[in-house]
Short mmCIF file of C-alpha atoms in Angstrom, two decimals:
data_model
loop_
_atom_site.label_atom_id
_atom_site.label_comp_id
_atom_site.label_asym_id
_atom_site.label_seq_id
_atom_site.Cartn_x
_atom_site.Cartn_y
_atom_site.Cartn_z
CA MET A 23 223.46 53.78 135.77
CA THR A 24 223.98 50.27 134.27
CA ILE A 25 226.29 49.59 131.54
CA LEU A 26 223.51 48.94 128.97
CA ASP A 27 222.10 52.40 129.89
CA GLU A 28 225.53 53.87 129.32
CA ILE A 29 225.71 52.34 126.03
CA GLN A 30 222.39 53.42 125.10
CA THR A 31 223.23 57.05 125.92
CA SER A 32 226.65 56.98 124.05
CA ILE A 33 224.60 55.93 120.96
CA ALA A 34 221.96 58.42 121.19
CA ARG A 35 224.66 61.04 121.84
CA LEU A 36 226.82 59.93 118.81
CA ALA A 37 224.13 59.65 116.76
CA GLU A 38 223.05 63.41 117.41
CA ASP A 39 226.41 64.70 117.40
CA GLY A 40 228.08 62.65 114.85
CA GLY A 41 225.18 61.57 112.52
CA SER A 42 225.21 64.83 110.46
CA SER A 43 228.84 64.03 109.42
CA VAL A 44 228.06 60.75 107.88
CA VAL A 45 226.86 60.81 104.30
CA GLY A 46 225.52 58.44 101.82
CA ILE A 47 227.79 57.65 98.67
CA GLY A 48 226.04 56.74 95.28
CA GLN A 49 222.55 55.76 94.66
CA ARG A 50 220.98 52.49 93.52
CA TRP A 51 223.79 50.14 92.91
CA GLY A 52 227.40 50.19 94.64
CA VAL A 53 226.31 52.47 97.56
CA GLY A 54 228.43 53.05 100.58
CA SER A 55 228.91 55.80 103.08
CA GLY A 56 231.66 58.71 103.68
CA ILE A 57 232.69 60.98 106.19
CA VAL A 58 232.68 64.91 106.29
CA LEU A 59 236.22 65.75 107.39
CA GLY A 60 236.41 69.49 106.53
CA GLU A 61 234.62 71.97 104.27
CA ASN A 62 233.66 70.71 101.04
CA ARG A 63 235.73 67.51 101.75
CA VAL A 64 234.38 63.98 101.98
CA LEU A 65 236.43 60.70 102.63
CA THR A 66 234.96 57.61 101.43
CA ASN A 67 236.38 54.29 100.00
CA ALA A 68 237.73 54.16 96.63
CA HIS A 69 235.59 51.19 95.78
CA ASN A 70 232.72 53.26 96.53
CA VAL A 71 233.13 55.77 93.71
CA ARG A 72 232.81 54.98 89.80
CA GLY A 73 234.18 57.64 87.43
CA SER A 74 234.67 61.33 88.36
CA ARG A 75 231.21 62.19 89.60
CA VAL A 76 229.41 60.74 92.67
CA THR A 77 225.92 61.43 94.46
CA VAL A 78 226.42 62.60 98.22
CA THR A 79 223.19 62.42 100.31
CA PHE A 80 223.46 64.39 103.40
CA ALA A 81 221.91 63.40 106.98
CA ASP A 82 218.97 65.86 106.38
CA GLY A 83 218.08 63.95 103.27
CA HIS A 84 219.37 66.46 100.52
CA THR A 85 221.48 65.40 97.74
CA ALA A 86 224.60 67.14 96.02
CA GLU A 87 226.69 66.10 92.92
CA GLY A 88 230.29 65.76 94.05
CA THR A 89 233.45 65.40 92.11
CA VAL A 90 236.22 62.80 92.94
CA ALA A 91 239.28 64.89 93.81
CA GLY A 92 241.65 62.12 93.99
CA THR A 93 241.75 58.27 94.34
CA ASP A 94 244.02 55.69 96.01
CA VAL A 95 242.72 52.43 94.67
CA ASP A 96 245.25 50.14 96.41
CA GLY A 97 244.72 51.97 99.64
CA ASP A 98 240.92 52.02 99.28
CA LEU A 99 240.30 55.60 99.60
CA ALA A 100 239.14 58.53 97.94
CA VAL A 101 238.24 62.35 98.60
CA VAL A 102 235.15 63.82 96.96
CA GLU A 103 234.76 67.54 96.77
CA VAL A 104 231.10 68.50 97.51
CA GLU A 105 229.27 71.62 99.06
CA THR A 106 228.88 70.48 102.74
CA GLY A 107 227.57 73.75 103.79
CA GLN A 108 227.11 73.83 107.62
CA THR A 109 227.95 70.10 108.14
CA PRO A 110 230.56 69.68 110.68
CA ALA A 111 233.57 67.91 110.40
CA LEU A 112 234.35 64.75 112.39
CA PRO A 113 237.38 65.53 114.72
CA TRP A 114 240.35 63.00 114.76
CA ALA A 115 241.26 60.83 117.67
CA SER A 116 244.61 61.77 119.19
CA ASP A 117 245.40 58.40 120.69
CA ALA A 118 245.42 54.99 118.83
CA PRO A 119 242.95 52.49 120.23
CA ALA A 120 244.11 49.45 121.81
CA ILE A 121 242.33 45.89 122.07
CA GLY A 122 239.27 46.15 124.08
CA THR A 123 238.53 49.75 123.35
CA PRO A 124 234.71 50.47 123.22
CA VAL A 125 233.79 51.60 119.56
CA PHE A 126 230.85 53.01 117.55
CA ALA A 127 230.30 52.40 113.82
CA LEU A 128 228.34 54.69 111.99
CA ALA A 129 226.99 54.64 108.34
CA ASN A 130 224.48 55.92 105.97
CA PRO A 131 224.47 53.25 103.23
CA GLY A 132 223.63 55.39 100.18
CA GLY A 133 221.71 57.83 101.99
CA ARG A 134 219.18 55.36 103.39
CA GLY A 135 218.94 56.26 107.13
CA LEU A 136 221.77 56.60 109.65
CA ARG A 137 222.88 53.50 111.50
CA VAL A 138 225.18 53.35 114.72
CA THR A 139 226.26 50.24 116.13
CA PHE A 140 228.42 49.35 119.01
CA GLY A 141 231.32 46.87 119.63
CA PHE A 142 234.91 46.60 120.88
CA VAL A 143 238.23 46.78 119.09
CA SER A 144 239.31 43.08 118.57
CA GLY A 145 242.74 43.34 117.00
CA VAL A 146 245.10 45.83 115.66
CA ASP A 147 247.71 46.14 112.88
CA ARG A 148 245.77 43.56 110.81
CA SER A 149 245.80 43.22 106.99
CA PHE A 150 243.25 42.63 103.96
CA ARG A 151 243.38 42.70 100.12
CA GLY A 152 242.35 46.05 98.56
CA PRO A 153 240.04 46.24 95.54
CA ARG A 154 243.07 45.15 93.15
CA GLY A 155 244.30 42.54 95.34
CA LEU A 156 247.11 44.19 97.23
CA ARG A 157 247.57 44.00 100.63
CA ILE A 158 246.40 46.95 103.25
CA THR A 159 248.50 46.33 106.20
CA GLY A 160 248.09 48.28 109.82
CA SER A 161 244.33 47.92 110.03
CA LEU A 162 241.81 48.31 113.14
CA GLU A 163 239.62 45.04 113.70
CA HIS A 164 236.22 45.71 115.54
CA THR A 165 233.25 44.00 116.36
CA ALA A 166 230.55 46.58 115.65
CA PRO A 167 228.07 45.29 113.12
CA LEU A 168 227.92 46.68 109.59
CA LEU A 169 225.44 46.49 106.86
CA PRO A 170 226.27 46.40 103.46
CA GLY A 171 226.83 49.88 102.23
CA SER A 172 228.44 51.00 105.61
CA SER A 173 231.94 51.07 104.10
CA GLY A 174 233.44 54.42 103.94
CA GLY A 175 231.71 55.28 107.34
CA PRO A 176 233.39 56.38 110.51
CA VAL A 177 234.51 54.23 113.46
CA LEU A 178 234.31 56.61 116.65
CA ASN A 179 235.49 56.32 120.12
CA ALA A 180 233.12 57.20 123.11
CA ALA A 181 234.27 60.93 122.74
CA GLY A 182 232.80 60.83 119.16
CA GLN A 183 236.13 61.00 117.63
CA LEU A 184 237.60 59.53 114.51
CA LEU A 185 239.32 56.18 114.95
CA GLY A 186 239.17 54.71 111.74
CA ILE A 187 237.17 54.28 108.27
CA ASN A 188 235.21 51.16 107.77
CA THR A 189 236.66 49.24 104.85
CA ASN A 190 236.23 45.53 104.77
CA ARG A 191 233.86 43.15 106.62
CA LEU A 192 235.56 39.69 107.50
CA GLY A 193 232.39 37.84 108.18
CA GLU A 194 231.92 35.98 111.55
CA GLY A 195 231.27 39.28 113.41
CA PHE A 196 234.60 40.90 112.77
CA TYR A 197 235.23 44.17 110.61
CA LEU A 198 238.53 45.93 109.44
CA ALA A 199 239.00 49.70 109.42
CA ILE A 200 241.98 51.93 107.84
CA PRO A 201 243.10 53.70 110.99
CA ALA A 202 242.71 57.42 111.39
CA ASP A 203 246.24 58.37 111.92
CA GLU A 204 248.94 61.08 110.94
CA ALA A 205 249.74 58.54 107.80
CA LEU A 206 246.01 58.94 106.75
CA ARG A 207 245.82 62.59 107.51
CA GLY A 208 248.80 63.02 104.81
CA ARG A 209 247.16 60.70 102.37
CA VAL A 210 243.78 62.63 102.52
CA ASP A 211 245.57 65.91 102.34
CA ALA A 212 247.09 64.66 98.95
CA LEU A 213 244.17 63.37 97.66
CA ALA A 214 242.35 66.26 98.41
CA ARG A 215 244.93 68.45 96.30
CA GLY A 216 244.23 66.01 93.23
CA GLU A 217 247.56 63.87 94.03
CA SER A 218 245.59 60.32 92.91
CA VAL A 219 247.91 57.58 94.06
CA GLN A 220 249.41 55.68 90.78
CA PRO A 221 251.73 53.12 92.25
CA PRO A 222 254.73 52.66 90.08
CA GLN A 223 254.53 49.77 87.78
CA LEU A 224 257.42 47.54 86.32
CA GLY A 225 255.24 46.39 83.35
CA ILE A 226 256.04 42.39 83.80
CA ALA A 227 253.72 39.40 84.60
CA ILE A 228 254.83 37.40 87.22
CA ALA A 229 254.79 33.63 88.24
CA PRO A 230 254.64 33.21 92.19
CA SER A 231 257.64 31.92 94.08
CA HIS A 232 256.47 28.15 94.14
CA VAL A 233 255.71 28.11 90.44
CA ALA A 234 259.00 29.55 89.99
CA ARG A 235 260.66 26.90 91.82
CA ARG A 236 258.91 24.02 89.97
CA LEU A 237 259.71 25.87 86.54
CA ARG A 238 263.19 25.94 87.29
CA ARG A 239 263.44 22.48 88.58
CA ALA A 240 262.04 21.46 85.14
CA VAL A 241 264.76 22.93 83.22
CA GLY A 242 267.69 21.78 85.70
CA LEU A 243 268.28 25.22 87.73
CA PRO A 244 268.77 25.04 91.28
CA ASP A 245 265.88 26.10 93.97
CA ALA A 246 265.83 29.74 94.64
CA ASP A 247 263.05 31.89 96.33
CA GLY A 248 261.62 34.79 94.10
CA LEU A 249 259.11 35.74 91.60
CA LEU A 250 259.68 34.46 87.95
CA ILE A 251 259.21 37.06 85.12
CA ARG A 252 256.59 35.59 82.74
CA GLU A 253 256.30 38.45 80.39
CA VAL A 254 257.77 41.82 79.91
CA ALA A 255 255.48 44.58 78.10
CA GLU A 256 257.24 46.82 75.71
CA ASP A 257 257.89 50.36 76.54
CA THR A 258 257.88 49.84 80.26
CA PRO A 259 260.17 50.62 82.93
CA ALA A 260 261.18 46.84 83.08
CA ALA A 261 261.75 46.62 79.40
CA ARG A 262 263.92 49.67 79.42
CA ALA A 263 266.09 48.60 82.14
CA GLY A 264 266.91 45.15 80.27
CA LEU A 265 264.62 42.66 82.51
CA ALA A 266 263.70 39.81 80.33
CA ARG A 267 261.40 36.68 80.45
CA GLY A 268 262.88 33.93 82.68
CA ASP A 269 264.76 36.26 84.95
CA LEU A 270 263.92 35.58 88.63
CA ILE A 271 263.43 38.48 90.92
CA VAL A 272 265.34 37.74 93.91
CA THR A 273 265.47 41.22 96.02
CA ALA A 274 263.95 44.66 95.56
CA GLY A 275 265.16 47.41 96.99
CA GLY A 276 267.60 45.48 99.18
CA GLN A 277 264.87 43.47 100.55
CA PRO A 278 263.92 39.68 99.74
CA VAL A 279 261.04 39.19 97.26
CA ARG A 280 259.11 36.04 97.88
CA SER A 281 255.31 37.39 97.00
CA VAL A 282 253.66 39.93 95.13
CA ASP A 283 253.06 41.87 98.34
CA ASP A 284 256.90 42.08 98.82
CA LEU A 285 257.64 43.45 95.49
CA SER A 286 254.51 45.78 95.63
CA GLY A 287 255.79 47.14 99.21
CA ALA A 288 259.09 47.88 97.71
CA LEU A 289 257.80 49.55 94.71
CA ARG A 290 255.72 51.61 96.78
CA ALA A 291 258.78 52.69 99.19
CA ALA A 292 260.99 53.22 95.98
CA ALA A 293 258.31 55.57 94.41
CA SER A 294 259.51 58.85 95.84
CA ALA A 295 263.06 58.05 94.71
CA GLY A 296 262.05 57.02 91.09
CA THR A 297 264.45 54.21 91.00
CA ILE A 298 264.65 50.63 92.59
CA GLU A 299 267.64 48.21 92.48
CA LEU A 300 266.56 44.57 91.73
CA THR A 301 268.61 41.59 92.01
CA VAL A 302 267.58 38.94 89.60
CA LEU A 303 268.80 35.32 88.57
CA ARG A 304 269.28 34.86 84.92
CA GLY A 305 269.71 31.19 84.75
CA THR A 306 272.39 30.64 87.60
CA GLU A 307 274.25 34.22 86.93
CA GLU A 308 272.87 36.83 89.51
CA ARG A 309 272.56 40.35 88.04
CA THR A 310 272.17 44.03 89.87
CA ILE A 311 269.55 45.73 87.77
CA GLN A 312 268.66 49.36 88.14
CA VAL A 313 265.18 50.15 87.15
CA VAL A 314 263.81 53.96 86.27
CA LEU A 315 260.11 53.73 87.63
CA GLY A 316 257.26 55.04 85.69
CA SER A 317 253.59 54.31 85.06
CA GLY A 318 253.96 51.85 82.20
CA ASP A 319 251.63 49.41 81.10
CA GLN A 320 251.29 46.41 83.59
CA ALA A 321 250.86 43.16 82.23
CA GLU A 322 248.52 40.58 83.49
CA GLY A 323 249.94 38.76 86.63
CA GLN A 324 250.76 42.15 88.59
CA SER A 325 253.69 44.36 88.86
#
């Protein structure tokens, strides 16, 4: 049997064995794909759902109305509760793929029919911007071609086990997937329980580091890396902690802050503790400020 014959056999087998577990999400506009992961549980991308209800189309063509149990917009994940009947769940892979691993991407864009494509893992631990611009790290890069509407569908290994959930097209023939690891299992379980992820917010608008340096020079202050607070919204964690316009955030949670990603990562890491320590420069004076985190309104500019 030639290599092409083996690939053909694998595609046919995966289409038959795994295809029934791949569903279409939505109808008409903004369609995507999804994965049956358990009884009455479908995983898809957050950018595929609008509101609390969504149409799910199964491989046999029948549709059902699902309820969005939980969403993680910044992680681009959503779990939908829908009657799955006898539809089997896709099994999870036990080992993380390495560069060069053969992979198969399955999709059912908006329920318009199963697609199966073949490629290889071309990179690991890649990153991309989620729906609200925050960085999603640890992604799996592969070369299995995807049509529009394929996001939310699975990446499988040759054994038909789940390696990741397709999320982002890079162009030039490369695609990114959120890896199906233990961290994803935990996030999916939490979303299925209705624990939508609402990342903590400070309630500030900020200027990036290069703008902050320019503004500090303009008023005769020494250069320093950090994020400059342009505005503090009322009745937010930042306002209650005493942060002020013109403060330069230089560390968060003990780590240097040079970008919005640095600050966002520190806030997510501190979410369970409920507080975060910030070091700020107010003029030339360094201050340490303890902020009690919450879901306060976020001013334009992010965080």
